[in-house]
Coordinates of N, CA, C and O in Angstrom, one line a residue:
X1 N -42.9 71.1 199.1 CA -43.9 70.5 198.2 C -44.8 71.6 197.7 O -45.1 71.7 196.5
X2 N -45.4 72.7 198.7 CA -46.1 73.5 198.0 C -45.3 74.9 197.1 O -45.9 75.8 196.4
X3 N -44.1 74.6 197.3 CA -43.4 75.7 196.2 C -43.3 75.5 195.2 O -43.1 76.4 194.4
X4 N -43.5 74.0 195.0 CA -43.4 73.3 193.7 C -44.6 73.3 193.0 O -44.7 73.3 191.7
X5 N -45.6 73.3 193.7 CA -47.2 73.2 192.8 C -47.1 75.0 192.7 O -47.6 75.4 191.6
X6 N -46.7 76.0 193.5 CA -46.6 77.2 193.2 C -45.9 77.5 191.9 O -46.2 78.3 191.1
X7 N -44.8 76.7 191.8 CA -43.9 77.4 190.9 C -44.4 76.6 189.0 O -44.4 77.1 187.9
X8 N -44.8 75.4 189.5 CA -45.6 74.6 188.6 C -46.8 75.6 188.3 O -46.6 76.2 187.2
X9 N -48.4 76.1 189.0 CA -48.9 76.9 188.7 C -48.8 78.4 188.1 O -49.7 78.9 187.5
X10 N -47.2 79.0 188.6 CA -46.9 79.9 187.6 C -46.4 79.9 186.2 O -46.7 80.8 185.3
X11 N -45.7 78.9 186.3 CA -45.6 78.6 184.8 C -46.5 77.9 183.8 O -46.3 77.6 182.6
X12 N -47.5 77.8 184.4 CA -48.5 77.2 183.4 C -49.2 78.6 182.9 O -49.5 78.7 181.7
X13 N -49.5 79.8 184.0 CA -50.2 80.9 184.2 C -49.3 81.6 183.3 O -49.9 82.3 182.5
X14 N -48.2 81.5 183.3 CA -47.1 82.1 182.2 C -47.5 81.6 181.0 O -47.7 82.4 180.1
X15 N -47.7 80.3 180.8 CA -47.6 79.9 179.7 C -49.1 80.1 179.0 O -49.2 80.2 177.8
X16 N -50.2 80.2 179.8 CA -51.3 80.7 179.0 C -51.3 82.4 178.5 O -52.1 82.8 177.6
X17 N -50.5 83.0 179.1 CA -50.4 85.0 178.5 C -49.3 84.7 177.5 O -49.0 85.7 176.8
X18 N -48.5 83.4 177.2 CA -48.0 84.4 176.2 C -48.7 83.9 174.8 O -47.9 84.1 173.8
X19 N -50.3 83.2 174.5 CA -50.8 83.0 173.8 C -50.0 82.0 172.5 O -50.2 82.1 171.3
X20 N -49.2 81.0 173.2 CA -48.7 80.1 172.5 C -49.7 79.3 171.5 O -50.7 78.7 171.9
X21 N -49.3 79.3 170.1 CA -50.2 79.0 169.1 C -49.8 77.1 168.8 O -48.8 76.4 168.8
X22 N -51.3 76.8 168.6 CA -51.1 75.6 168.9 C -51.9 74.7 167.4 O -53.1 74.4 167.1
X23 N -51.0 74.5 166.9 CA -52.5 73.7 165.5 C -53.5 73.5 165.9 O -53.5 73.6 167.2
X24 N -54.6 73.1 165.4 CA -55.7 72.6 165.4 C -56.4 72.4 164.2 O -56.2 73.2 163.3
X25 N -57.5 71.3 164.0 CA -58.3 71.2 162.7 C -59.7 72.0 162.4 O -60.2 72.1 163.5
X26 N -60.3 72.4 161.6 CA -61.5 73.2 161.8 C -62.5 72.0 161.8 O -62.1 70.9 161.5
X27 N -63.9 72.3 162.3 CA -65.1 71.4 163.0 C -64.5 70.9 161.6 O -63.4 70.4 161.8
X28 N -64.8 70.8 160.7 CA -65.9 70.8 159.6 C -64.3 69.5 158.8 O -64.4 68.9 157.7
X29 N -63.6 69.4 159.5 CA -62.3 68.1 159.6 C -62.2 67.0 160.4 O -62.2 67.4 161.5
X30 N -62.1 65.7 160.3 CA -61.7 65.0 161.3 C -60.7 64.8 161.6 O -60.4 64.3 162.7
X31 N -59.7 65.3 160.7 CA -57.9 65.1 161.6 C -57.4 66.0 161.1 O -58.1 66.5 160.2
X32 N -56.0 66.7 161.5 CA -55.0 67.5 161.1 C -54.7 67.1 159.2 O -54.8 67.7 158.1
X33 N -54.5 65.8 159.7 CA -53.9 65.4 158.1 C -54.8 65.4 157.3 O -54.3 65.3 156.1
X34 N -56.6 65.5 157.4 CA -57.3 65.6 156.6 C -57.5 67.0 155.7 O -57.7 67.2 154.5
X35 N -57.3 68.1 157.0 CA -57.3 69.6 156.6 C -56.0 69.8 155.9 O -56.0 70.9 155.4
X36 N -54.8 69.0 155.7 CA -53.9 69.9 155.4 C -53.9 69.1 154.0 O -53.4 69.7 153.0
X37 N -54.2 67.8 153.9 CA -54.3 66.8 152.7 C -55.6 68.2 151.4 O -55.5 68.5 150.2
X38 N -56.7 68.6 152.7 CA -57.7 69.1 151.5 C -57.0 70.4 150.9 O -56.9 70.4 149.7
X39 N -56.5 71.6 151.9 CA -55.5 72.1 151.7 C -54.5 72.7 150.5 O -54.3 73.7 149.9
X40 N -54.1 71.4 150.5 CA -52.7 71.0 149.5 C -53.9 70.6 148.3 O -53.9 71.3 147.3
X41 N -54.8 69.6 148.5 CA -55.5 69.5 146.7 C -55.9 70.7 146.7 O -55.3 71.0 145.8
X42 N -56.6 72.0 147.1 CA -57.2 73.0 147.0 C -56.1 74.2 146.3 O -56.5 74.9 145.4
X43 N -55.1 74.3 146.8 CA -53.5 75.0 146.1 C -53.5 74.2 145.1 O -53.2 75.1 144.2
X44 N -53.5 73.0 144.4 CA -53.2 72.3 143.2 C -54.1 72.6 142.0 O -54.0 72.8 140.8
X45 N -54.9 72.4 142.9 CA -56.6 72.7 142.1 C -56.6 74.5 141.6 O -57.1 75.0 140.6
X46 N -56.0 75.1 142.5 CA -56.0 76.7 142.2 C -55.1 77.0 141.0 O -55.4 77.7 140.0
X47 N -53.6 76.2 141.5 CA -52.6 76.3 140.4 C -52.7 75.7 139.1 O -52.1 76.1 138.1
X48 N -53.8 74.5 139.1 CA -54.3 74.2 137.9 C -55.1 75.1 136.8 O -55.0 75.3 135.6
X49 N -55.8 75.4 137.7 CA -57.3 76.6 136.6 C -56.0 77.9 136.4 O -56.0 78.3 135.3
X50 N -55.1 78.4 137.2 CA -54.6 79.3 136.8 C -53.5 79.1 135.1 O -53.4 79.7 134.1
X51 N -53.0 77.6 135.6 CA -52.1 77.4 134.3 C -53.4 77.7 132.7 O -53.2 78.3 131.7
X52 N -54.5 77.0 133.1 CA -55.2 76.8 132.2 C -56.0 78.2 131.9 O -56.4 78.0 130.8
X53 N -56.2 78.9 132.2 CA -56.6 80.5 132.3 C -55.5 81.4 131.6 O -55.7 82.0 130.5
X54 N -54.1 81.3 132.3 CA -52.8 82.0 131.4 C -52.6 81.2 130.3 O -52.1 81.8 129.3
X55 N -52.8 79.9 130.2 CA -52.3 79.4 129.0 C -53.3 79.6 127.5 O -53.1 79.5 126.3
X56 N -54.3 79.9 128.1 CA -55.7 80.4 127.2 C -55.2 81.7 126.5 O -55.3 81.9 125.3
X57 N -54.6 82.7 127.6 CA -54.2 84.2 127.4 C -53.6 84.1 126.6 O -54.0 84.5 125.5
X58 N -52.0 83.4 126.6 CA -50.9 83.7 126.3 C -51.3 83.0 124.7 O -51.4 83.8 123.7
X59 N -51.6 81.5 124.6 CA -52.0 81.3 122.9 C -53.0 82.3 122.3 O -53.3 82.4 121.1
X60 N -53.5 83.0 123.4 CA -54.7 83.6 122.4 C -53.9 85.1 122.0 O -54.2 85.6 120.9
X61 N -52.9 85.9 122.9 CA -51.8 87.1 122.4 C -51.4 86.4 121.2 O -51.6 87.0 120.2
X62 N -50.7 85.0 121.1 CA -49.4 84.9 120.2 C -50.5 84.7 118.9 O -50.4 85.2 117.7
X63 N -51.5 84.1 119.4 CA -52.4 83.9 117.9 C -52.8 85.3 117.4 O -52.3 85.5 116.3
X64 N -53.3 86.2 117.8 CA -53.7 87.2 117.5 C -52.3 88.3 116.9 O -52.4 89.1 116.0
X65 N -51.0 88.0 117.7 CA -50.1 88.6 117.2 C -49.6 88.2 116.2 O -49.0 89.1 115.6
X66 N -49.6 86.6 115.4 CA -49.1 86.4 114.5 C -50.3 86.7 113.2 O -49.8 86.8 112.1
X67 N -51.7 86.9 113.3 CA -52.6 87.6 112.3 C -52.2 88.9 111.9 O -52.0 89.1 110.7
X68 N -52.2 89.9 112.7 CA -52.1 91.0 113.1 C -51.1 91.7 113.5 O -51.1 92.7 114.3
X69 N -49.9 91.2 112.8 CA -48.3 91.8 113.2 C -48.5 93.5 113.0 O -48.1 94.4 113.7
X70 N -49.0 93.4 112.1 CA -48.6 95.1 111.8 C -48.8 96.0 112.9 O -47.9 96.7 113.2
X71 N -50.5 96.0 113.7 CA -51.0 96.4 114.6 C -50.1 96.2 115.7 O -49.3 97.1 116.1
X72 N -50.1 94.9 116.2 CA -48.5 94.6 117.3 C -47.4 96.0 117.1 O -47.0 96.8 117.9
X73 N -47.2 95.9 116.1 CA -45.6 96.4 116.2 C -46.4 97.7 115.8 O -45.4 98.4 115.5
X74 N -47.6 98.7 115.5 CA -47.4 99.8 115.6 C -48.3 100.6 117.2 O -48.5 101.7 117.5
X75 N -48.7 99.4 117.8 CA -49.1 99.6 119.3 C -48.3 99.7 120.1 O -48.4 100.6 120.9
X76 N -46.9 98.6 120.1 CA -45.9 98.7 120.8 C -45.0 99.8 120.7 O -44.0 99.7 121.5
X77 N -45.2 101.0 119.9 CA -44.7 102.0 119.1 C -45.2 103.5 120.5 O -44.7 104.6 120.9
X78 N -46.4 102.6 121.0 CA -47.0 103.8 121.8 C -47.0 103.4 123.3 O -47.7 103.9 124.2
X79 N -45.9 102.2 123.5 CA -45.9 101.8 125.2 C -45.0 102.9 125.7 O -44.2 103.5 125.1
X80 N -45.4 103.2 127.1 CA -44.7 103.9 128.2 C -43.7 102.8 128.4 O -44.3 101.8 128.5
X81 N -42.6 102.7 128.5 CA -41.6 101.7 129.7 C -41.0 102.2 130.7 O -40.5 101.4 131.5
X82 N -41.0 103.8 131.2 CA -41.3 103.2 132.6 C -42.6 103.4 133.3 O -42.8 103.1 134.5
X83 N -43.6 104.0 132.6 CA -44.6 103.5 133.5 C -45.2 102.2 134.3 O -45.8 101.7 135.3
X84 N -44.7 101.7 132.7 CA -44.5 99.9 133.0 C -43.9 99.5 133.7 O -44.3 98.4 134.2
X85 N -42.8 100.0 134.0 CA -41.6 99.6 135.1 C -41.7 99.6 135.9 O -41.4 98.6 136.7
X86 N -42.6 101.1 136.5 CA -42.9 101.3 137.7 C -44.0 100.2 138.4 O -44.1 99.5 139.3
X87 N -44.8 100.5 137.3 CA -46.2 99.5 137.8 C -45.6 98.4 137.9 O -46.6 97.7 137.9
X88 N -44.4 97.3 137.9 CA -44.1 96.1 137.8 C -43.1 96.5 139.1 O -43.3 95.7 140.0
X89 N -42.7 97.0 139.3 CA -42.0 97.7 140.8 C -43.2 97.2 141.7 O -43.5 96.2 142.4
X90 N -43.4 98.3 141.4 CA -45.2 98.6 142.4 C -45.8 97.2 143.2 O -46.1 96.9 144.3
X91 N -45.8 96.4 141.8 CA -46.9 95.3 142.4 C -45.9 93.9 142.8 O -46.3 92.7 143.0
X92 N -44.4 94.3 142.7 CA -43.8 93.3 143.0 C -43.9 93.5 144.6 O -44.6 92.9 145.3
X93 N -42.8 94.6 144.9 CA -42.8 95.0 146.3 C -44.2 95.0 147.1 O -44.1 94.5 148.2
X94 N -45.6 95.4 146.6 CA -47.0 95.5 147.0 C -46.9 93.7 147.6 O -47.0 93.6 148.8
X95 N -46.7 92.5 146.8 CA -46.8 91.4 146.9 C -45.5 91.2 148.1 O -45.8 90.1 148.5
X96 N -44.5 91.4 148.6 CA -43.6 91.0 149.2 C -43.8 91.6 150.3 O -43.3 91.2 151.3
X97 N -44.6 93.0 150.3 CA -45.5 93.5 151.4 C -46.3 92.6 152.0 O -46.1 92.3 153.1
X98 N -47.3 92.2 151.2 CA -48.6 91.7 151.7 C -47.9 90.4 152.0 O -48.4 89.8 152.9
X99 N -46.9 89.9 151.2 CA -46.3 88.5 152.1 C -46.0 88.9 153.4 O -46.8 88.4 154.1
X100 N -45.3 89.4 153.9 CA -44.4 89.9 155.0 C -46.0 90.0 156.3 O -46.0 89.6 157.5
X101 N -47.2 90.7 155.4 CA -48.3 90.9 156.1 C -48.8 89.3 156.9 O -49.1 89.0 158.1
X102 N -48.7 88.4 155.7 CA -49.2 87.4 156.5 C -48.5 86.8 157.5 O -48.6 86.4 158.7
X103 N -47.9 86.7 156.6 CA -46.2 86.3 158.1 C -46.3 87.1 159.7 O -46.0 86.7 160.8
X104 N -46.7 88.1 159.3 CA -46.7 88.6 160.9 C -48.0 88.2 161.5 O -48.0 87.9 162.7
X105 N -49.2 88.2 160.7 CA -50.5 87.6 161.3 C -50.1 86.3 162.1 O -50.3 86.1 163.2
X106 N -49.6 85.7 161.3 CA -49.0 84.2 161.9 C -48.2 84.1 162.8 O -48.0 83.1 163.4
X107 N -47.6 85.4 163.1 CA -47.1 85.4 164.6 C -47.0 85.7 165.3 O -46.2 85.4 166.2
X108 N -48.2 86.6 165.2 CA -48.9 87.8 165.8 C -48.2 88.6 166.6 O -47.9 88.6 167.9
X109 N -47.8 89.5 165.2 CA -46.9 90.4 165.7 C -48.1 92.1 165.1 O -48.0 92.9 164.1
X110 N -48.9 92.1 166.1 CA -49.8 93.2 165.6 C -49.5 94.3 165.0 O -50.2 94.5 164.0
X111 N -48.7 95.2 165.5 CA -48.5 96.6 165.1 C -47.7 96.4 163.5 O -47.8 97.2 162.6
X112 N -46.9 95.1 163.3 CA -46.2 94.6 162.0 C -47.4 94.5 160.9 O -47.5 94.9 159.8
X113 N -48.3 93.7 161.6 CA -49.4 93.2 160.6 C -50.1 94.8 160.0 O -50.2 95.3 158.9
X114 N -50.4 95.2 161.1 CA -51.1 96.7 160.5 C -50.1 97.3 159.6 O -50.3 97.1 158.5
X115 N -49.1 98.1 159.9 CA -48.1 99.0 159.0 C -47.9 98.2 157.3 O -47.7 98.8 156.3
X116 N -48.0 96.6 157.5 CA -47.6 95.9 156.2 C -48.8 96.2 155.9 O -48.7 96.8 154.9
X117 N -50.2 96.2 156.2 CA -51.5 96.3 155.5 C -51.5 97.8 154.7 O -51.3 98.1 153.5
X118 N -51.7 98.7 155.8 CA -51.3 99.9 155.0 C -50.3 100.3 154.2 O -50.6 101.1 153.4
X119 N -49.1 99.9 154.3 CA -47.9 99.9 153.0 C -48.6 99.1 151.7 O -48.3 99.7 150.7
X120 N -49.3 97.9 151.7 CA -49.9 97.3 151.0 C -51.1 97.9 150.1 O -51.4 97.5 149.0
X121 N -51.6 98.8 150.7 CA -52.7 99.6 150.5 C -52.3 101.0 149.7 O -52.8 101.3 148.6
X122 N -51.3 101.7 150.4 CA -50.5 102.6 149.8 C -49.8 102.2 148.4 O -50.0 102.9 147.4
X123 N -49.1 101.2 148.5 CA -48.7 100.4 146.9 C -49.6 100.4 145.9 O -49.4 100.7 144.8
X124 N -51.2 99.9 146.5 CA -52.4 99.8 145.6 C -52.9 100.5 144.9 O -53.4 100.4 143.8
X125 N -52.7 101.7 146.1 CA -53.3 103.3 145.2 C -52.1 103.7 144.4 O -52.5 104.2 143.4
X126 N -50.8 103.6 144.5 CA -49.7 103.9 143.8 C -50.1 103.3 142.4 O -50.1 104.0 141.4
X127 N -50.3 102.3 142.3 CA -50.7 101.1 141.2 C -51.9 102.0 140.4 O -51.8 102.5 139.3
X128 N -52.7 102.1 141.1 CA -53.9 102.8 140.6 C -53.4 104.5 140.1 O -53.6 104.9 139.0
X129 N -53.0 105.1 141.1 CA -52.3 105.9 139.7 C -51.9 106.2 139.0 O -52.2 107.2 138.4
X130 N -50.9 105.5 138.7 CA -50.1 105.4 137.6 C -51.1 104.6 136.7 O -50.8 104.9 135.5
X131 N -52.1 103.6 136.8 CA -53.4 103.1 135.5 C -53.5 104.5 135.1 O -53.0 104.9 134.1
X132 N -53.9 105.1 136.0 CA -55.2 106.2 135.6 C -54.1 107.5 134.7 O -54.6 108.4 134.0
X133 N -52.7 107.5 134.8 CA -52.1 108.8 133.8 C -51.6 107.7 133.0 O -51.3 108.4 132.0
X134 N -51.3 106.5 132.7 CA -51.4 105.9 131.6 C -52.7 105.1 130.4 O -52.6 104.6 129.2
X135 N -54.1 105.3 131.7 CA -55.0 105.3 130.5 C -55.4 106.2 129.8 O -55.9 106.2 128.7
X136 N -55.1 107.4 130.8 CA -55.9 108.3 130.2 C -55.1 109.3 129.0 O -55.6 110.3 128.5
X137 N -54.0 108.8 128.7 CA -53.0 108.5 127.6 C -53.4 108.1 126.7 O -53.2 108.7 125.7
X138 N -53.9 107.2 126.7 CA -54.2 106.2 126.0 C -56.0 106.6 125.1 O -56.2 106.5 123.9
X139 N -56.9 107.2 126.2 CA -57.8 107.5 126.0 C -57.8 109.2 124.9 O -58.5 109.5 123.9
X140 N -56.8 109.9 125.4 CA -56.6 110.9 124.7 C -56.4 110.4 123.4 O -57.1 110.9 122.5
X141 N -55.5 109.5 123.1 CA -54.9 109.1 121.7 C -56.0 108.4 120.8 O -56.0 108.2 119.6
X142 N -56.9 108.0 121.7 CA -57.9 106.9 120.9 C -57.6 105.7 120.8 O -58.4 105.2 120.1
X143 N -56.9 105.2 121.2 CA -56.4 104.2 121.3 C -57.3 102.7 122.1 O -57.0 101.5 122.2
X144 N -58.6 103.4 122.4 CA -59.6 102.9 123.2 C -60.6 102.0 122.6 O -61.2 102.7 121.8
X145 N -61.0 100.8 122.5 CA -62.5 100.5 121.7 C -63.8 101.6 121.8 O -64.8 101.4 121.2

């Protein structure tokens, strides 16, 4: 009998070190299904302002491009493509980084979470240099307001 409350208290002692993650709701919730219900409207609500934000952008390019063709097509005369490429490289991989980042937070897998932060960070500045020799491109040309 007492090997069994031994071997029963080891495995519980086991089972508190290996930091087994366990849901829970924050105070500020009264149930699981409340937080994950607010959650989900809160991602809806985000993807909403976003449609309505890009969709502002994109009618307000095509409007302005269909006034102003000429300018379009003699600005497009002066794009870099691959700097553009790169920078679209850059912030893809930067994003599948910083995914990968959260993912290990969530499983806490520490030393993963760090190296994805800094690779993530590394991308950033990558990003940022490549702005800074294609504005200043740009700024040479006059091309600037």
């Amino acid at each position: 009998m007492d090997s069994a409350i031994v071997t029963t208290q080891a495995e519980h002692e086991h089972a508190e070190h290996e930091h087994v993650f366990v849901p829970q709701h924050r105070h500020h919730f009264e149930t699981e299904e409340q937080q994950r219900e607010a959650g989900s409207f809160g991602m809806w609500l985000f993807l909403l302002t976003e449609i309505m934000f890009f969709g502002g952008m994109f009618f307000s390019y095509l409007l302005y491009r269909n006034w102003y063709y000429d300018a379009f097509v003699a600005a497009s005369n002066t794009l870099n493509i691959g700097m553009g490429a790169a920078n679209t490289a850059i912030l893809i991989t930067s994003g599948l980084v910083m995914a990968l980042a959260v993912w290990a937070s969530e499983v806490r897998k520490k030393n993963l979470l760090v190296w994805t932060l800094v690779l993530t960070t590394v991308f950033g500045c990558a990003f940022l240099g490549v702005k800074y020799f294609e504005y200043a491109d740009k700024f040479e040309l006059h091309h600037v307001p």
